[in-house]
Short mmCIF file of C-alpha atoms and ligand atoms in Angstrom, two decimals:
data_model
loop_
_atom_site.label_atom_id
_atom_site.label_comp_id
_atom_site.label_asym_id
_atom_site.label_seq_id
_atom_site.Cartn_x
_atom_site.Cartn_y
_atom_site.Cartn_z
CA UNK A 1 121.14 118.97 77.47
CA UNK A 2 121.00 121.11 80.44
CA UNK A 3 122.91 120.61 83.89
CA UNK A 4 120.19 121.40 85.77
CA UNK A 5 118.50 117.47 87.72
CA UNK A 6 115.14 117.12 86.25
CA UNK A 7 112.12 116.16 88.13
CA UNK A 8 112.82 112.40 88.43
CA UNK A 9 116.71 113.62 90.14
CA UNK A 10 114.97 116.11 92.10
CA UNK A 11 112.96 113.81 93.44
CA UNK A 12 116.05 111.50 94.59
CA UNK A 13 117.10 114.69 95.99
CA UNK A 14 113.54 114.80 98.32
CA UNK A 15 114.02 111.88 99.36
CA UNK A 16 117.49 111.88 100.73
CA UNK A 17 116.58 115.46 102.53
CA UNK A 18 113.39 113.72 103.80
CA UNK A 19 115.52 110.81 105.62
CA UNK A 20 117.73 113.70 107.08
CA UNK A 21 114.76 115.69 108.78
CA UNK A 22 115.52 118.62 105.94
CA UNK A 23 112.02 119.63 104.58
CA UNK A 24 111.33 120.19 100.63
CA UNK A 25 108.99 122.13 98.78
CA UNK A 26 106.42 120.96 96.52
CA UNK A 27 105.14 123.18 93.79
CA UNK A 28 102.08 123.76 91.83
CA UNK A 29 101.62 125.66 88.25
CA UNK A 30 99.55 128.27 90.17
CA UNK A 31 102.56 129.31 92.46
CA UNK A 32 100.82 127.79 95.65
CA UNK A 33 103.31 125.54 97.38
CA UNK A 34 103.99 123.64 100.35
CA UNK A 35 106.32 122.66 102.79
CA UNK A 36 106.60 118.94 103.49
CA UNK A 37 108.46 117.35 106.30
CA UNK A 38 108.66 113.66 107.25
CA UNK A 39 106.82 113.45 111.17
CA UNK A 40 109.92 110.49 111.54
CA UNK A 41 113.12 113.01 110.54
CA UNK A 42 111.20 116.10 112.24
CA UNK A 43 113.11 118.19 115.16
CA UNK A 44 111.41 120.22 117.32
CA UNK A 45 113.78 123.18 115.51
CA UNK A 46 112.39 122.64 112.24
CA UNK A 47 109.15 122.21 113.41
CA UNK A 48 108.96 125.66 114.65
CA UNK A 49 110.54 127.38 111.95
CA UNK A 50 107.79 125.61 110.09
CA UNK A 51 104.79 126.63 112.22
CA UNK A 52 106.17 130.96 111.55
CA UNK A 53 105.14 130.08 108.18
CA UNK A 54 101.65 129.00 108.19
CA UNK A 55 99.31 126.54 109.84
CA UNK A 56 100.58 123.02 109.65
CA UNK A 57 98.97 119.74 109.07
CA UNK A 58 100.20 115.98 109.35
CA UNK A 59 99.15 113.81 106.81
CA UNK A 60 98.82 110.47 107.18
CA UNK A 61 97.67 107.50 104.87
CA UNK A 62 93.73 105.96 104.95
CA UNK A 63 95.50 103.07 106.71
CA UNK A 64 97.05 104.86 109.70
CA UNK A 65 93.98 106.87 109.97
CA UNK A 66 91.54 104.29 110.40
CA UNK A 67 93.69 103.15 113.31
CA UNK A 68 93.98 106.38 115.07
CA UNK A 69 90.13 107.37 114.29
CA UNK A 70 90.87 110.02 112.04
CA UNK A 71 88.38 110.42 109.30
CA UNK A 72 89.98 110.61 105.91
CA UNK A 73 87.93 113.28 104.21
CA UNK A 74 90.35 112.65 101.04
CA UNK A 75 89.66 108.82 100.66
CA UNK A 76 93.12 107.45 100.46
CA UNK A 77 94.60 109.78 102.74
CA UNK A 78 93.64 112.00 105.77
CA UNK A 79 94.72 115.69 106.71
CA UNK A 80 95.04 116.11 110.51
CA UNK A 81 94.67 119.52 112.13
CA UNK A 82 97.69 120.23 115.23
CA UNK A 83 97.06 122.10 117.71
CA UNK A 84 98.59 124.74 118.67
CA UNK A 85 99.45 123.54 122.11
CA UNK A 86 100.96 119.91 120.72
CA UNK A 87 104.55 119.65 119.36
CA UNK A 88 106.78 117.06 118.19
CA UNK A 89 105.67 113.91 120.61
CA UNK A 90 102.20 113.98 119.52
CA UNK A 91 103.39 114.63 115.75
CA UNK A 92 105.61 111.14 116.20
CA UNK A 93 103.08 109.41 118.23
CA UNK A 94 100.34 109.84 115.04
CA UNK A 95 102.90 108.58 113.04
CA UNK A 96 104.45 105.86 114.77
CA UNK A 97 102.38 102.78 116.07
CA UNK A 98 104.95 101.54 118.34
CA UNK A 99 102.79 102.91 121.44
CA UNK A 100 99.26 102.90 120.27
CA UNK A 101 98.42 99.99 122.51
CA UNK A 102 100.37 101.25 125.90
CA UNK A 103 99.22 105.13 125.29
CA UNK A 104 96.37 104.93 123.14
CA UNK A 105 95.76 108.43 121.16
CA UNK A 106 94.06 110.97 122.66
CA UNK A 107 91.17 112.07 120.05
CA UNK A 108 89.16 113.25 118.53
CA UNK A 109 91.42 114.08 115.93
CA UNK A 110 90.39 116.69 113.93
CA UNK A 111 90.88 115.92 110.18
CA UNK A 112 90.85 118.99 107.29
CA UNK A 113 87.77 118.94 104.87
CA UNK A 114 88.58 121.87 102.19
CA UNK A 115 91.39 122.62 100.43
CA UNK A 116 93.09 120.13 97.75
CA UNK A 117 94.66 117.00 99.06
CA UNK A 118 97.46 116.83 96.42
CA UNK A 119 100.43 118.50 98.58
CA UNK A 120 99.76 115.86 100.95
CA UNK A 121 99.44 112.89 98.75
CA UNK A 122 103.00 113.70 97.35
CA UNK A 123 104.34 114.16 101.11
CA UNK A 124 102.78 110.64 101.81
CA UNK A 125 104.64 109.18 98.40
CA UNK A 126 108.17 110.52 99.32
CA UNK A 127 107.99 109.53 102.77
CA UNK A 128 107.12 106.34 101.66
CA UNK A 129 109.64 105.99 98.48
CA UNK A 130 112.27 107.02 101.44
CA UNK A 131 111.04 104.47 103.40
CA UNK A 132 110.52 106.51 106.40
CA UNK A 133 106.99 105.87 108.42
CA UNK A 134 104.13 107.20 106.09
CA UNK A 135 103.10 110.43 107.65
CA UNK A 136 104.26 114.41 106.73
CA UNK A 137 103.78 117.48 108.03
CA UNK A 138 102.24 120.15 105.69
CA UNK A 139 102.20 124.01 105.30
CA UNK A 140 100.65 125.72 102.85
CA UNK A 141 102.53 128.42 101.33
CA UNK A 142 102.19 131.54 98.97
CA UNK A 143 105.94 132.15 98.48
CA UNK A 144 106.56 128.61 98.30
CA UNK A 145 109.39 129.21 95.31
CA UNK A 146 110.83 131.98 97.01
CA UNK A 147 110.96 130.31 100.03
CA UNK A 148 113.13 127.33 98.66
CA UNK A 149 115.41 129.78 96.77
CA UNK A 150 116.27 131.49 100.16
CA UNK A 151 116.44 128.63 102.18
CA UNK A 152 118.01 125.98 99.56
CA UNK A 153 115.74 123.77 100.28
CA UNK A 154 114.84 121.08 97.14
CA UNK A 155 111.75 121.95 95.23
CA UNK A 156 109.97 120.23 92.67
CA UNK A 157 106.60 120.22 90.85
CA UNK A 158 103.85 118.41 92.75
CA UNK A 159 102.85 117.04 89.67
CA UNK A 160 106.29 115.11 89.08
CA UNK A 161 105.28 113.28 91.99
CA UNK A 162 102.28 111.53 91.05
CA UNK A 163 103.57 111.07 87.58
CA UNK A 164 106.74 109.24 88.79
CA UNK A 165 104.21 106.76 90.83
CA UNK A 166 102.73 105.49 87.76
CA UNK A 167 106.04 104.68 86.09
CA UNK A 168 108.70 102.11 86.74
CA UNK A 169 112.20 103.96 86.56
CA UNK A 170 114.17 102.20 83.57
CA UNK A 171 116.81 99.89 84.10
CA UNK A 172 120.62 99.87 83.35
CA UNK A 173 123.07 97.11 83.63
CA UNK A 174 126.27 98.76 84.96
CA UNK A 175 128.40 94.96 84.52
CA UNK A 176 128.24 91.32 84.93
CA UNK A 177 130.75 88.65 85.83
CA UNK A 178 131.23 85.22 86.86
CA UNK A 179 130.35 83.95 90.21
CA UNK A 180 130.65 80.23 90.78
CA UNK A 181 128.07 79.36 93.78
CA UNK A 182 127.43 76.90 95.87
CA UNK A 183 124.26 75.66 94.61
CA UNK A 184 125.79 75.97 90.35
CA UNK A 185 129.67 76.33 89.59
CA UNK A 186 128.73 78.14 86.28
CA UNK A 187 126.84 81.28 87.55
CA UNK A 188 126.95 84.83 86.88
CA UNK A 189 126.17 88.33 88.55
CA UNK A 190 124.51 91.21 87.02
CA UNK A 191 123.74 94.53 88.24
CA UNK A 192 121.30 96.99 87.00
CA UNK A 193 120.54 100.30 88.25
CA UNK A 194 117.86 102.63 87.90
CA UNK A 195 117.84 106.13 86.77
CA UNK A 196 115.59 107.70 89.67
CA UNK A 197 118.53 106.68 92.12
CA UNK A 198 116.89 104.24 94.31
CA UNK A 199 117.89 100.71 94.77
CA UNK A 200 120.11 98.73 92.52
CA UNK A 201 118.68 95.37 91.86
CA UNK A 202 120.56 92.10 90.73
CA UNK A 203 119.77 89.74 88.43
CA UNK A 204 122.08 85.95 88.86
CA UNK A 205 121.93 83.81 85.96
CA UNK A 206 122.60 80.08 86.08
CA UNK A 207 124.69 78.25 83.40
CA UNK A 208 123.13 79.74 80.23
CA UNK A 209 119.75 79.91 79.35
CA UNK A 210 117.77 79.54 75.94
CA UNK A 211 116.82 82.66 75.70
CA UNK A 212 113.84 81.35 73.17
CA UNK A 213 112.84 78.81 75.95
CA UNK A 214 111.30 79.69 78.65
CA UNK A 215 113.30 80.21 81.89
CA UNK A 216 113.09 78.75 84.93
CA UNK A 217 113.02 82.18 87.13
CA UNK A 218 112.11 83.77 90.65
CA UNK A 219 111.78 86.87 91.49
CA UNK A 220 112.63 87.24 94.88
CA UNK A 221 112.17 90.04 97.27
CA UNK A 222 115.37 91.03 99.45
CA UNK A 223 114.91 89.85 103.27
CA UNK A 224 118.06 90.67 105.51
CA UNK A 225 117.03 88.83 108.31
CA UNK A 226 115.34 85.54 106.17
CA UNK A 227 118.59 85.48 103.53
CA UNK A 228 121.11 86.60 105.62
CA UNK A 229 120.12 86.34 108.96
CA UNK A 230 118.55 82.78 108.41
CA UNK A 231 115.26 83.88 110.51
CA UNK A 232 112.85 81.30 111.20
CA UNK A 233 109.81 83.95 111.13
CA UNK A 234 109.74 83.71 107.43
CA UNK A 235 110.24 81.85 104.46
CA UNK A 236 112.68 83.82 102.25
CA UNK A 237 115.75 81.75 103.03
CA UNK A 238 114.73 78.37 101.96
CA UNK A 239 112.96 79.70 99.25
CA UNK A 240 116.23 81.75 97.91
CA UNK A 241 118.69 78.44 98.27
CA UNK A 242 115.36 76.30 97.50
CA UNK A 243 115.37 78.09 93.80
CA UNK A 244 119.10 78.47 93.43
CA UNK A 245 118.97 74.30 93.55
CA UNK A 246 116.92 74.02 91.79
CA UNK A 247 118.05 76.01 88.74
CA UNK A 248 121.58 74.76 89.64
CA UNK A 249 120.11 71.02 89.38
CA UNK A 250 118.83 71.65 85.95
CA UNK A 251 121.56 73.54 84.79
CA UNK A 252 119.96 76.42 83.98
CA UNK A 253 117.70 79.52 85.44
CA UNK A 254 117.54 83.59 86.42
CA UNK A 255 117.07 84.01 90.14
CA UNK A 256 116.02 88.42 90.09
CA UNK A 257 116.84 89.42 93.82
CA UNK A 258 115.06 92.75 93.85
CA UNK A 259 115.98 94.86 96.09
CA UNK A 260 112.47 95.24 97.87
CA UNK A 261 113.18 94.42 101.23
CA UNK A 262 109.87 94.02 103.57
CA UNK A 263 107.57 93.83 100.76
CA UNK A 264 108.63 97.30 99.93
CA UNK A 265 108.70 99.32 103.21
CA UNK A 266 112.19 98.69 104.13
CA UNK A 267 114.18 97.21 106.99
CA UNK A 268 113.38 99.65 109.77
CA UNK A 269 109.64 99.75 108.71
CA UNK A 270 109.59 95.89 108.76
CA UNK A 271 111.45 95.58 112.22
CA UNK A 272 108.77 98.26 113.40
CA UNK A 273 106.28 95.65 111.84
CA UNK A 274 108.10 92.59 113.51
CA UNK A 275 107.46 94.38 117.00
CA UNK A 276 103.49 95.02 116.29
CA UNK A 277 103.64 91.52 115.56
CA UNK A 278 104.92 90.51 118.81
CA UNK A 279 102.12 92.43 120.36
CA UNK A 280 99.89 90.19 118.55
CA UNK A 281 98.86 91.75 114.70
CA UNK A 282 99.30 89.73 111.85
CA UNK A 283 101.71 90.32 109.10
CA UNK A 284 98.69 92.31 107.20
CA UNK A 285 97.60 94.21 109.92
CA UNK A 286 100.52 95.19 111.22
CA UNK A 287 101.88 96.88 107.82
CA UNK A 288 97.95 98.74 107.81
CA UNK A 289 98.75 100.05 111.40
CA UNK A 290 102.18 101.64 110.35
CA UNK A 291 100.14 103.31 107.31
CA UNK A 292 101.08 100.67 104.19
CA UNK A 293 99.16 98.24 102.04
CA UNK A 294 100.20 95.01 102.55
CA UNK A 295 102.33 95.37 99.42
CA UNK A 296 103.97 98.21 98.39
CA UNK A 297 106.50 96.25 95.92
CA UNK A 298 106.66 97.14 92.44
CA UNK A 299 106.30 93.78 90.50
CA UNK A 300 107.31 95.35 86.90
CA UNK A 301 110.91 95.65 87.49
CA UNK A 302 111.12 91.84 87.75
CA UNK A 303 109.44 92.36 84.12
CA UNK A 304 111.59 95.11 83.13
CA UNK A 305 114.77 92.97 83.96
CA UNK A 306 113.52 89.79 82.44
CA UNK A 307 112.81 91.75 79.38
CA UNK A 308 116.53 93.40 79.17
CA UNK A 309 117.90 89.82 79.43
CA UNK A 310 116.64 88.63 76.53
CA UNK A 311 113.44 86.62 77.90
CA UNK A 312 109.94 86.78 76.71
CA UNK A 313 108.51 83.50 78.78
CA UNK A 314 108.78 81.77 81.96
CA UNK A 315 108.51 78.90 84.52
CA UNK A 316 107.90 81.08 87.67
CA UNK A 317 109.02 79.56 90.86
CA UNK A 318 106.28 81.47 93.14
CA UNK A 319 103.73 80.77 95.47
CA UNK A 320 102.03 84.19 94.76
CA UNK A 321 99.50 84.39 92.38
CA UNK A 322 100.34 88.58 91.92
CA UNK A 323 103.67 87.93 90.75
CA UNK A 324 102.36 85.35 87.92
CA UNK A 325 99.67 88.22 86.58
CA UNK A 326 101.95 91.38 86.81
CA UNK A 327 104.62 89.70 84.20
CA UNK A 328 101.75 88.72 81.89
CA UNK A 329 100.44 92.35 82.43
CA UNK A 330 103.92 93.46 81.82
CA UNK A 331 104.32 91.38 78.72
CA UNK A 332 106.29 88.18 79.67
CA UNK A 333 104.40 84.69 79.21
CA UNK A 334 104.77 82.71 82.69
CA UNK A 335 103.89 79.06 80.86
CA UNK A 336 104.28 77.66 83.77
CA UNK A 337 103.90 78.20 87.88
CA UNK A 338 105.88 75.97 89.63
CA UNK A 339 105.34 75.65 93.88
CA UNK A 340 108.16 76.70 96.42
CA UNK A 341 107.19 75.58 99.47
CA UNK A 342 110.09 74.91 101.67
CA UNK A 343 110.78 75.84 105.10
CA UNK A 344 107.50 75.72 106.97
CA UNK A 345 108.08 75.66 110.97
CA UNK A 346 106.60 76.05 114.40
CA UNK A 347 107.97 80.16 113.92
CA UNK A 348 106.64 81.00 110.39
CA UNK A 349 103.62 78.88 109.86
CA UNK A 350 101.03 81.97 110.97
CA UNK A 351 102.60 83.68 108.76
CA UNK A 352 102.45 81.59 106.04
CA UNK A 353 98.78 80.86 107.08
CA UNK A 354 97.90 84.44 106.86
CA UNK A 355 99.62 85.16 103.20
CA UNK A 356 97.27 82.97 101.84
CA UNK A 357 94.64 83.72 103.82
CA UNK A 358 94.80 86.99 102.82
CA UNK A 359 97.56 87.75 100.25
CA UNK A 360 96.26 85.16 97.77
CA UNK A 361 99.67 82.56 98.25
CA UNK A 362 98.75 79.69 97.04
CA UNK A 363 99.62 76.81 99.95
N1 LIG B 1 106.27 94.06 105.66
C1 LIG B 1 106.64 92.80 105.92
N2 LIG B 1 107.45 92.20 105.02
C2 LIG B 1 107.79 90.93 105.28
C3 LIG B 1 107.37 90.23 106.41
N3 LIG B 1 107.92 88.98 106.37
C4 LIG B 1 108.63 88.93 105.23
N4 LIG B 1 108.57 90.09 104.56
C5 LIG B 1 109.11 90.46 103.26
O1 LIG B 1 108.32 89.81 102.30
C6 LIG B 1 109.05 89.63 101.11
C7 LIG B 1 108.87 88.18 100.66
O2 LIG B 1 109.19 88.14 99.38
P1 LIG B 1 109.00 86.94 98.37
O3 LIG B 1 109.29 85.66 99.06
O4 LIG B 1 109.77 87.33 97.17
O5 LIG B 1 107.50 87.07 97.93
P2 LIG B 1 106.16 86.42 98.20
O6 LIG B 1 105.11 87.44 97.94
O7 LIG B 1 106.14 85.78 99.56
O8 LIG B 1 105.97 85.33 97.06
P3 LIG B 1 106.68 83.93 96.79
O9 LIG B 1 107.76 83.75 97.81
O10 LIG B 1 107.21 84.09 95.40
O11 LIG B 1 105.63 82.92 96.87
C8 LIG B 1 110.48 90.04 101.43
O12 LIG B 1 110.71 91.36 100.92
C9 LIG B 1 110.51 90.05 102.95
O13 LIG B 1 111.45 90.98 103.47
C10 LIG B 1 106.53 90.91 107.34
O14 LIG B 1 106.07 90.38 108.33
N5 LIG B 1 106.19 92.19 107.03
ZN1 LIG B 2 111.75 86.88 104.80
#
């Protein structure tokens, strides 16, 4: 056992420093490094300090790109050159689509062919696990080590990155107890929390299930301003008291509330969403504009969870066909998909229109 944060705590560590505007250095086996700095968190300080070093360039997903012209030479992601006489503005303007419509970008934008592509993919992957707008800048470094030694800056191996995409940080339940609820007197509270520091997630559990039966279980995704708020621009609200009911009516259930707010991108990225919408995008198109899939939620934690409970099958209450295949992918028998469709209006019905139009929700 060593005191020393391995890669997975390092990289809770980039991500914090990311949100601040401090940069972090990525590492390769080689020696070459970078310097990565979110284009959101930047100041025009940093930005300098960062330019002395080498020659800069923002990355910024496929999905951004093909808004702003850009080609992306690297397929999912494209490398674009700044010039020397642009600064901060035009950095945040690539990055942020709040304006593209009022001051369209000026191009051509000149996007970096040679050279490998894996610094930037890892910028792209913090920024977005940080939920900060997907776009970094990048500088290429020699001393890269040395360089975060003298500067105490974070580092980490590049590779740590990409390895900690393809895995689902494991689970711990920190405690449980009672919470009688509106919707079922006989409920209970659990907390789990992950061991790459992100978000905590919650499981509630209604009366007491058969843990050889299947349950009747959602996973649902957190939405402040559908849950909490009681926004009419979305479903979420209905459907979280909708399934509570429900379980509370038969006496029994697991509602997951995962704490996935804005199909993944966060509250400030959805608002930012929310305002391309009222310039006229769709749900879809307006998460491709800030640089995201449509999804970027991580559907095996709901597995993970289920799993840690004690549940191998399920009655999914769901509308989203995704959900249904990533528990059987992820081991856990949904026997059955039951509809929750509640709370269509005059405000959300586009938006309902266009998940399963092109989201695959079944109607
Ligand atoms: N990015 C983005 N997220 C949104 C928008 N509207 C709602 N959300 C988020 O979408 C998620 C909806 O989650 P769920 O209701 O669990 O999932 P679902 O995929 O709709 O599937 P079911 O409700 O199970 O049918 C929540 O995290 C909301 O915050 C939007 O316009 N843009
Ligand atoms: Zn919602």
């Amino acid at each position: 056992m060593t005191l020393a944060p391995d890669s997975r705590e390092l990289m809770a560590r980039a991500r914090a420093d990311l949100r601040m505007g401090v940069g972090v250095v990525l590492l390769q086996p080689d020696g070459l490094g970078a310097l990565v700095l979110s284009a959101e968190t930047l100041n025009a300080e940093r930005l300098a300090a960062a330019r002395k070093l080498g020659t800069p360039v923002v990355a910024l997903t496929a999905r951004r790109a093909e808004t702003l012209k850009a080609r992306a030479y690297d397929g999912d992601l494209a490398r674009v050159e700044l010039p020397g006489s642009l600064g901060l503005d035009w950095i945040q303007a690539l990055a942020d689509p709040a304006d593209d419509l009022a001051m369209p970008m000026k191009g051509p934008l000149k996007s970096r062919r040679e050279g490998d592509a894996a610094f930037a993919r890892a910028a792209l992957c913090l920024c977005k696990e940080a939920q900060l707008l997907p776009a970094a800048v990048v500088v290429e470094l020699d001393h890269a080590a040395v360089l975060a030694a003298n500067a105490g800056l974070t580092a980490l191996p590049v590779a740590a990155v990409s390895q900690a995409a393809l895995e689902s940080s494991p689970q711990h339940p920190v405690v449980h107890a009672r919470l009688p609820m509106a919707a079922a007197e006989a409920g209970r509270l659990h907390i789990f929390r992950p061991e790459d520091g992100g978000e905590e997630h919650y499981a509630i559990e209604i009366g007491k299930p058969d843990r050889d039966k299947p349950v009747l279980a959602r996973l649902h995704s957190a939405c402040f301003t559908g849950d909490v708020l009681g926004s009419l621009k979305c479903d979420c609200g209905p459907q979280l008291r909708g399934a509570l009911a429900q379980m509370g009516a038969e006496g029994a259930g697991l509602l997951l509330y995962l704490n996935q707010e804005g199909r993944g991108i966060g509250l400030a990225n959805k608002m930012r969403a929310y305002s391309l919408q009222d310039q006229g995008f769709d749900t879809v198109q307006a998460n491709h504009r800030l640089g995201f899939e449509d999804d970027e939620r991580d559907f095996r934690i709901g597995a993970a969870l289920l799993k840690r409970l004690g549940f191998k099958q399920a009655r999914l209450l769901t509308n989203n066909p995704r959900k249904v295949a990533m528990l059987e992918n992820c081991g856990i028998e949904v026997v059955e998909r039951v509809p929750l469709q509640v709370g269509r209006g005059a405000h959300n019905a586009a938006y309902l229109d266009t998940k399963a139009a092109k989201s695959g929700h079944l109607l």
